């Protein structure tokens, strides 16, 4: 079942990407899916957005590790690279603190073995009124190795556009 994000966000999709209903494309548990039809090669490269309210002490690194353990339930997962947002390796993706991790997944699609790559971005956004509460957004690009060169720049462009949605200003009486 499609989920909703705990906060409203705004973002822009790069040209060539199309929104799709998560439940209809086999992505339950996420709030948003975008497909890249031009990259279709037995698998369509996609971007997903999920998020959750967290009030525990887990670091953003630990939350990224939770994703690896969850994915390992479906097959082998290799962490290729993991970096903190704002470092020279991952400069200025957004203003929120976060982690970027790149994974290699071994799975099956229609009974056939399939190797996929994921670039996962975890962004933590603290509640300004109550710092013990925070939202963690999970932004994920999934693609085959042969598709990655065609879509990775788009994913980086997309990530730079993700922001908390602006609330409408109060209207004067």
PDB file of N, CA and C in Angstrom, residues 3 6 28 32 68-69 90 102 119 144 165:
ATOM      1  N   UNK A   3       2.287   4.753   0.868  1.00  0.00           N
ATOM      2  CA  UNK A   3       2.317   5.471   2.131  1.00  0.00           C
ATOM      3  C   UNK A   3       2.422   6.962   1.855  1.00  0.00           C
ATOM      4  N   UNK A   6       5.688  11.936   6.233  1.00  0.00           N
ATOM      5  CA  UNK A   6       5.299  12.639   7.458  1.00  0.00           C
ATOM      6  C   UNK A   6       5.382  14.156   7.340  1.00  0.00           C
ATOM      7  N   UNK A  28       5.207  -1.033  -3.085  1.00  0.00           N
ATOM      8  CA  UNK A  28       4.420  -0.696  -1.895  1.00  0.00           C
ATOM      9  C   UNK A  28       5.324  -0.140  -0.805  1.00  0.00           C
ATOM     10  N   UNK A  32       6.203   7.870  -3.343  1.00  0.00           N
ATOM     11  CA  UNK A  32       6.304   8.397  -4.703  1.00  0.00           C
ATOM     12  C   UNK A  32       7.256   7.532  -5.517  1.00  0.00           C
ATOM     13  N   UNK A  68      20.088  -1.682   4.445  1.00  0.00           N
ATOM     14  CA  UNK A  68      20.886  -2.804   3.936  1.00  0.00           C
ATOM     15  C   UNK A  68      20.351  -4.115   4.512  1.00  0.00           C
ATOM     16  N   UNK A  69      20.118  -4.146   5.808  1.00  0.00           N
ATOM     17  CA  UNK A  69      19.606  -5.382   6.439  1.00  0.00           C
ATOM     18  C   UNK A  69      18.238  -5.752   5.867  1.00  0.00           C
ATOM     19  N   UNK A  90      30.479  14.135  -1.652  1.00  0.00           N
ATOM     20  CA  UNK A  90      29.057  14.378  -1.889  1.00  0.00           C
ATOM     21  C   UNK A  90      28.708  15.800  -1.475  1.00  0.00           C
ATOM     22  N   UNK A 102      25.825   3.674  -1.854  1.00  0.00           N
ATOM     23  CA  UNK A 102      25.639   2.992  -3.126  1.00  0.00           C
ATOM     24  C   UNK A 102      25.732   1.494  -2.881  1.00  0.00           C
ATOM     25  N   UNK A 119      21.437   3.887  -5.548  1.00  0.00           N
ATOM     26  CA  UNK A 119      22.031   5.021  -4.872  1.00  0.00           C
ATOM     27  C   UNK A 119      20.964   5.504  -3.910  1.00  0.00           C
ATOM     28  N   UNK A 144      19.864  -0.787 -13.537  1.00  0.00           N
ATOM     29  CA  UNK A 144      20.859  -1.772 -13.939  1.00  0.00           C
ATOM     30  C   UNK A 144      22.159  -1.031 -14.246  1.00  0.00           C
ATOM     31  N   UNK A 165       8.246  21.517   1.882  1.00  0.00           N
ATOM     32  CA  UNK A 165       7.325  22.395   1.156  1.00  0.00           C
ATOM     33  C   UNK A 165       7.110  23.671   1.956  1.00  0.00           C
TER      34      UNK A 165
END
